[in-house]
Amino acid sequence: MITDNQHRKSKQREKILELLQGTQIHPTANWIYDQMKQEFPNLSLGTVYRNLNILVEQNKVKKIIAGSTFDRFEANLGEHCHMICEKCGVITDFEIGIDSSLISQVEENLECKIRHHKFDFFGICKKCRNQ
Amino acid sequence: MITDNQHRKSKQREKILELLQGTQIHPTANWIYDQMKQEFPNLSLGTVYRNLNILVEQNKVKKIIAGSTFDRFEANLGEHCHMICEKCGVITDFEIGIDSSLISQVEENLECKIRHHKFDFFGICKKCRNQ
DNA sequence: TTCTATGCAAAAAGTTTGCAGTTAA
DNA sequence: TTAACTGCAAACTTTTTGCATAGAA
């Protein structure tokens, strides 16, 4: 494991990364906690969360399906994408021409049925760029 | 407002829908609560959440950037999409050829800087289809 | 020796739920 | 009249944080 200047080596953090690198299931913090309990009987969930945040910060791990923010709601039921500004948090709707064959391409590859999709773009919005 | 058989009319729910239909900002439950406080001084946040869930159930409103589930993590840092099974919750990685001009198209339209994006497909996975 | 990491427990943040009273149909 | 809706408060779930101790460098 490559260590940076800010963080020391830790058995727990190494194990968390190892678990994440060795699984396809996109686990929750709690799943990781359960896996580690045998090897680290006194492990606490707080340690798992703390280390996950460090690993995300170090770009060794990604957090997906961002929870922890507030639920947000909209009444725009049409098909559209979101551009989420990482600076001010504003969400802007827009439409792009999604090639409809894209969906069937996915369905064929994974042999699944797609019911809907969500395309989110993250970056800096016009307003924040000009400040 | 069109009512179904299960739900009666409610001033609060009507107002919530009206607010959502009249804004672009993809509000949180708490923002809605604040907007309504003047008109409904005794309003409770619980009522807002309850009605938002009813409106979502009625397909009059969408919940976006799904919070409330667990955070999920992955160590796959390459560019890929997720197929999320709505039945069993399994998340499957896959790659699709995203036309790179798509990003610059979005950047030009919104005059913004896109740093990353997230494409999620929701549906029924192969395993669940065959059950 | 120093300062990060840990376990524990308490707190925080966001959402849901039970209850008794209110209201739409 | 009946059953959904409401406000209130308590409970719940997920994540973060403060503190004293352990451990890496």
Coordinates of N, CA and C in Angstrom, one line a residue, chain A:
Chain A
M1 N 0.9 -1.2 0.0 CA 0.0 0.0 0.0 C 0.9 1.2 0.0
I2 N 0.6 2.1 -0.9 CA 1.3 3.4 -0.9 C 0.8 4.3 0.2
T3 N 1.7 4.8 1.0 CA 1.2 5.7 2.1 C 1.6 7.1 1.7
D4 N 0.8 8.1 2.1 CA 1.1 9.5 1.9 C 1.7 10.0 3.2
N5 N 1.9 11.3 3.2 CA 2.5 11.9 4.4 C 1.5 12.1 5.6
Q6 N 0.3 12.1 5.2 CA -0.7 12.4 6.3 C -1.1 11.2 7.0
H7 N -1.0 10.1 6.4 CA -1.6 8.9 7.0 C -0.6 7.8 7.2
R8 N -0.7 7.2 8.4 CA 0.1 6.0 8.7 C -0.5 4.8 8.1
K9 N 0.3 3.7 8.2 CA -0.3 2.4 7.7 C -1.2 1.9 8.8
S10 N -2.3 1.2 8.4 CA -3.1 0.6 9.4 C -3.7 -0.7 8.8
K11 N -3.6 -1.7 9.6 CA -4.1 -3.1 9.2 C -5.5 -3.0 8.8
Q12 N -6.3 -2.2 9.5 CA -7.7 -2.2 9.2 C -8.0 -1.5 7.8
R13 N -7.2 -0.4 7.6 CA -7.5 0.3 6.3 C -7.0 -0.6 5.1
E14 N -5.9 -1.3 5.3 CA -5.4 -2.2 4.3 C -6.4 -3.3 4.0
K15 N -7.0 -3.8 5.0 CA -8.0 -4.9 4.8 C -9.2 -4.4 4.1
I16 N -9.6 -3.2 4.4 CA -10.8 -2.6 3.7 C -10.5 -2.4 2.2
L17 N -9.4 -1.9 1.9 CA -9.0 -1.8 0.5 C -9.0 -3.1 -0.2
E18 N -8.4 -4.1 0.5 CA -8.2 -5.4 0.0 C -9.6 -6.0 -0.3
L19 N -10.5 -5.9 0.6 CA -11.8 -6.4 0.5 C -12.5 -5.7 -0.7
L20 N -12.4 -4.4 -0.8 CA -13.0 -3.7 -1.9 C -12.5 -4.1 -3.3
Q21 N -11.2 -4.4 -3.3 CA -10.5 -4.7 -4.5 C -10.8 -6.2 -4.9
G22 N -11.2 -6.9 -3.9 CA -11.5 -8.4 -4.2 C -12.9 -8.7 -4.4
T23 N -13.8 -7.7 -4.5 CA -15.2 -8.0 -4.6 C -15.9 -7.2 -5.8
Q24 N -16.9 -7.8 -6.3 CA -17.7 -7.1 -7.3 C -19.0 -6.5 -6.8
I25 N -19.2 -6.7 -5.6 CA -20.6 -6.4 -5.1 C -20.9 -5.0 -4.6
H26 N -19.9 -4.1 -4.7 CA -20.1 -2.7 -4.3 C -20.7 -2.7 -2.9
P27 N -19.9 -3.1 -1.9 CA -20.5 -3.3 -0.6 C -20.8 -2.0 0.2
T28 N -21.6 -2.1 1.2 CA -21.9 -1.1 2.1 C -20.8 -1.1 3.2
A29 N -20.7 0.0 4.0 CA -19.8 0.0 5.1 C -20.1 -1.2 6.1
N30 N -21.3 -1.5 6.2 CA -21.7 -2.5 7.2 C -21.3 -3.9 6.7
W31 N -21.3 -4.1 5.4 CA -20.9 -5.4 4.9 C -19.4 -5.6 5.2
I32 N -18.6 -4.5 4.9 CA -17.2 -4.6 5.2 C -16.9 -4.8 6.6
Y33 N -17.7 -4.2 7.5 CA -17.6 -4.4 8.9 C -17.8 -5.8 9.3
D34 N -18.8 -6.4 8.7 CA -19.1 -7.8 9.0 C -18.0 -8.8 8.6
Q35 N -17.5 -8.5 7.4 CA -16.4 -9.3 6.9 C -15.1 -9.3 7.8
M36 N -14.9 -8.1 8.4 CA -13.7 -7.9 9.1 C -13.8 -8.3 10.6
K37 N -15.0 -8.5 11.0 CA -15.2 -8.8 12.5 C -14.4 -10.0 13.0
Q38 N -14.3 -11.0 12.1 CA -13.5 -12.2 12.6 C -12.1 -11.9 12.8
E39 N -11.5 -11.2 11.8 CA -10.1 -10.8 11.9 C -9.8 -9.7 13.0
F40 N -10.8 -8.8 13.1 CA -10.6 -7.7 14.1 C -11.9 -7.7 15.0
P41 N -11.8 -8.5 16.0 CA -13.0 -8.7 16.8 C -13.5 -7.4 17.5
N42 N -12.6 -6.5 17.7 CA -13.0 -5.3 18.4 C -13.3 -4.1 17.5
L43 N -13.3 -4.4 16.2 CA -13.5 -3.4 15.2 C -14.8 -2.6 15.4
S44 N -14.7 -1.3 15.1 CA -16.0 -0.6 15.2 C -16.4 0.0 13.9
L45 N -17.7 0.2 13.7 CA -18.2 0.7 12.4 C -17.6 2.1 12.1
G46 N -17.4 2.9 13.2 CA -16.8 4.2 13.0 C -15.4 4.1 12.3
T47 N -14.6 3.1 12.7 CA -13.3 2.9 12.0 C -13.5 2.6 10.5
V48 N -14.5 1.8 10.2 CA -14.7 1.5 8.8 C -15.1 2.8 8.0
Y49 N -16.0 3.5 8.6 CA -16.4 4.7 7.9 C -15.3 5.7 7.8
R50 N -14.5 5.9 8.9 CA -13.4 6.8 8.8 C -12.4 6.4 7.7
N51 N -12.1 5.1 7.7 CA -11.1 4.6 6.7 C -11.7 4.7 5.3
L52 N -13.0 4.4 5.1 CA -13.5 4.6 3.8 C -13.4 6.0 3.3
N53 N -13.6 6.9 4.2 CA -13.5 8.3 3.8 C -12.1 8.7 3.4
I54 N -11.1 8.1 4.1 CA -9.7 8.4 3.8 C -9.4 7.8 2.5
L55 N -9.9 6.6 2.2 CA -9.6 5.9 0.9 C -10.2 6.6 -0.2
V56 N -11.4 7.2 0.0 CA -12.0 8.0 -1.1 C -11.2 9.2 -1.3
E57 N -10.8 9.9 -0.3 CA -10.0 11.1 -0.3 C -8.6 10.8 -1.1
Q58 N -8.1 9.6 -0.9 CA -6.9 9.2 -1.6 C -7.1 8.7 -3.0
N59 N -8.4 8.7 -3.4 CA -8.7 8.2 -4.7 C -8.4 6.7 -4.9
K60 N -8.5 6.0 -3.9 CA -8.3 4.5 -4.0 C -9.6 3.8 -4.1
V61 N -10.6 4.5 -3.8 CA -11.9 3.9 -3.7 C -12.9 5.0 -4.1
K62 N -14.1 4.6 -4.7 CA -15.1 5.5 -5.0 C -16.4 5.2 -4.2
K63 N -17.1 6.3 -3.9 CA -18.4 6.2 -3.2 C -19.4 6.3 -4.3
I64 N -20.3 5.4 -4.4 CA -21.3 5.4 -5.4 C -22.7 5.6 -4.9
I65 N -23.7 5.9 -5.7 CA -25.1 6.1 -5.3 C -25.1 7.0 -4.1
A66 N -24.4 8.1 -4.1 CA -24.2 9.0 -3.0 C -25.5 9.1 -2.1
G67 N -25.4 8.6 -1.0 CA -26.4 8.8 0.0 C -26.1 10.0 0.8
S68 N -26.4 10.0 2.0 CA -25.9 11.0 3.0 C -26.3 12.4 2.7
T69 N -26.6 12.7 1.5 CA -27.1 14.1 1.2 C -28.6 14.0 1.5
F70 N -29.3 15.1 1.3 CA -30.7 15.1 1.4 C -31.3 14.4 0.2
D71 N -32.5 13.8 0.4 CA -33.3 13.5 -0.8 C -33.6 14.8 -1.5
R72 N -33.7 14.7 -2.8 CA -34.1 15.9 -3.6 C -35.2 15.4 -4.5
F73 N -36.2 16.3 -4.8 CA -37.4 15.9 -5.5 C -37.6 16.8 -6.7
E74 N -38.3 16.3 -7.7 CA -38.6 17.1 -8.9 C -39.9 16.7 -9.5
A75 N -40.6 17.6 -10.1 CA -41.9 17.3 -10.8 C -41.7 17.2 -12.3
N76 N -40.5 17.4 -12.8 CA -40.2 17.2 -14.2 C -40.1 15.7 -14.5
L77 N -41.2 15.2 -15.1 CA -41.2 13.7 -15.3 C -40.6 13.3 -16.6
G78 N -40.4 14.3 -17.5 CA -39.8 14.0 -18.8 C -38.4 13.4 -18.7
E79 N -37.9 12.8 -19.8 CA -36.6 12.3 -19.7 C -35.6 13.4 -19.8
H80 N -34.7 13.5 -18.9 CA -33.7 14.5 -18.9 C -32.5 14.1 -18.0
C81 N -31.4 14.8 -18.1 CA -30.2 14.6 -17.3 C -30.1 15.7 -16.3
H82 N -29.2 15.5 -15.4 CA -28.9 16.5 -14.4 C -27.4 16.9 -14.5
M83 N -27.2 18.1 -14.4 CA -25.8 18.6 -14.2 C -25.7 19.2 -12.8
I84 N -24.9 18.5 -11.9 CA -24.8 18.9 -10.5 C -23.5 19.7 -10.3
C85 N -23.7 20.9 -9.8 CA -22.5 21.7 -9.6 C -21.9 21.3 -8.2
E86 N -20.6 21.0 -8.3 CA -19.9 20.5 -7.1 C -19.5 21.6 -6.2
K87 N -19.7 22.8 -6.7 CA -19.3 24.0 -5.8 C -20.5 24.5 -5.1
C88 N -21.6 24.7 -5.8 CA -22.8 25.4 -5.2 C -23.9 24.4 -5.0
G89 N -23.8 23.2 -5.6 CA -24.9 22.2 -5.3 C -26.1 22.3 -6.2
V90 N -26.1 23.4 -7.1 CA -27.3 23.5 -7.9 C -27.4 22.4 -8.9
I91 N -28.6 22.0 -9.2 CA -28.9 20.9 -10.1 C -29.6 21.5 -11.3
T92 N -29.1 21.3 -12.5 CA -29.7 21.9 -13.7 C -30.2 20.7 -14.6
D93 N -31.4 20.9 -15.0 CA -31.9 19.9 -16.0 C -31.5 20.2 -17.4
F94 N -31.3 19.2 -18.2 CA -31.1 19.4 -19.6 C -31.3 18.1 -20.4
E95 N -31.5 18.3 -21.7 CA -31.8 17.1 -22.5 C -30.6 16.9 -23.4
I96 N -30.3 15.6 -23.5 CA -29.3 15.3 -24.6 C -29.9 14.1 -25.4
G97 N -29.6 14.1 -26.6 CA -30.1 13.0 -27.4 C -29.4 11.7 -27.1
I98 N -30.0 10.9 -26.2 CA -29.4 9.6 -25.9 C -29.8 8.6 -27.0
D99 N -28.8 8.1 -27.6 CA -29.0 7.1 -28.7 C -29.9 5.9 -28.1
S100 N -31.0 5.8 -28.7 CA -31.9 4.8 -28.1 C -31.4 3.4 -28.2
S101 N -30.5 3.2 -29.1 CA -29.9 1.8 -29.3 C -29.0 1.5 -28.1
L102 N -28.6 2.6 -27.4 CA -27.7 2.4 -26.2 C -28.4 1.5 -25.2
I103 N -29.7 1.7 -25.0 CA -30.4 0.9 -24.0 C -30.5 -0.6 -24.4
S104 N -30.8 -0.8 -25.7 CA -30.9 -2.2 -26.1 C -29.5 -2.9 -26.2
Q105 N -28.5 -2.0 -26.4 CA -27.1 -2.5 -26.3 C -26.8 -3.1 -24.9
V106 N -27.2 -2.3 -23.9 CA -27.0 -2.7 -22.5 C -27.8 -3.9 -22.2
E107 N -29.1 -3.9 -22.7 CA -30.0 -5.1 -22.4 C -29.4 -6.4 -23.0
E108 N -28.9 -6.2 -24.2 CA -28.3 -7.4 -24.8 C -27.1 -7.9 -24.1
N109 N -26.2 -7.0 -23.8 CA -24.9 -7.4 -23.2 C -25.2 -8.0 -21.8
L110 N -26.0 -7.5 -21.0 CA -26.2 -8.0 -19.7 C -27.4 -9.0 -19.6
E111 N -28.1 -9.1 -20.7 CA -29.3 -10.0 -20.7 C -30.3 -9.5 -19.6
C112 N -30.5 -8.3 -19.5 CA -31.4 -7.7 -18.5 C -32.5 -6.9 -19.1
K113 N -33.4 -6.4 -18.3 CA -34.4 -5.5 -18.8 C -34.2 -4.1 -18.1
I114 N -33.9 -3.1 -18.9 CA -33.7 -1.8 -18.4 C -35.1 -1.1 -18.4
R115 N -35.4 -0.5 -17.2 CA -36.7 0.2 -17.1 C -36.5 1.7 -17.1
H116 N -35.4 2.2 -16.5 CA -35.1 3.6 -16.7 C -33.6 3.8 -16.4
H117 N -33.2 5.0 -16.6 CA -31.8 5.3 -16.4 C -31.6 6.7 -15.9
K118 N -30.4 6.9 -15.4 CA -30.1 8.2 -14.8 C -28.7 8.6 -15.2
F119 N -28.7 9.7 -15.9 CA -27.4 10.2 -16.3 C -27.1 11.5 -15.6
D120 N -26.1 11.5 -14.8 CA -25.7 12.7 -14.0 C -24.3 13.1 -14.4
F121 N -24.2 14.4 -14.6 CA -22.9 15.0 -14.9 C -22.5 15.9 -13.8
F122 N -21.3 15.8 -13.3 CA -20.8 16.6 -12.2 C -19.7 17.5 -12.6
G123 N -19.7 18.7 -12.1 CA -18.7 19.7 -12.5 C -18.9 21.0 -11.9
I124 N -18.5 22.1 -12.6 CA -18.7 23.4 -12.1 C -19.6 24.2 -13.1
C125 N -20.7 24.7 -12.5 CA -21.7 25.4 -13.3 C -21.2 26.7 -13.9
K126 N -21.9 27.2 -14.8 CA -21.6 28.5 -15.5 C -21.4 29.6 -14.4
K127 N -22.3 29.7 -13.5 CA -22.2 30.8 -12.5 C -21.0 30.7 -11.7
C128 N -20.7 29.5 -11.2 CA -19.5 29.3 -10.4 C -18.2 29.5 -11.1
R129 N -18.2 29.2 -12.4 CA -17.0 29.4 -13.2 C -16.6 30.9 -13.3
N130 N -17.7 31.7 -13.4 CA -17.5 33.1 -13.6 C -17.3 33.9 -12.3
Q131 N -16.9 33.2 -11.3 CA -16.7 33.9 -10.0 C -15.2 33.9 -9.6

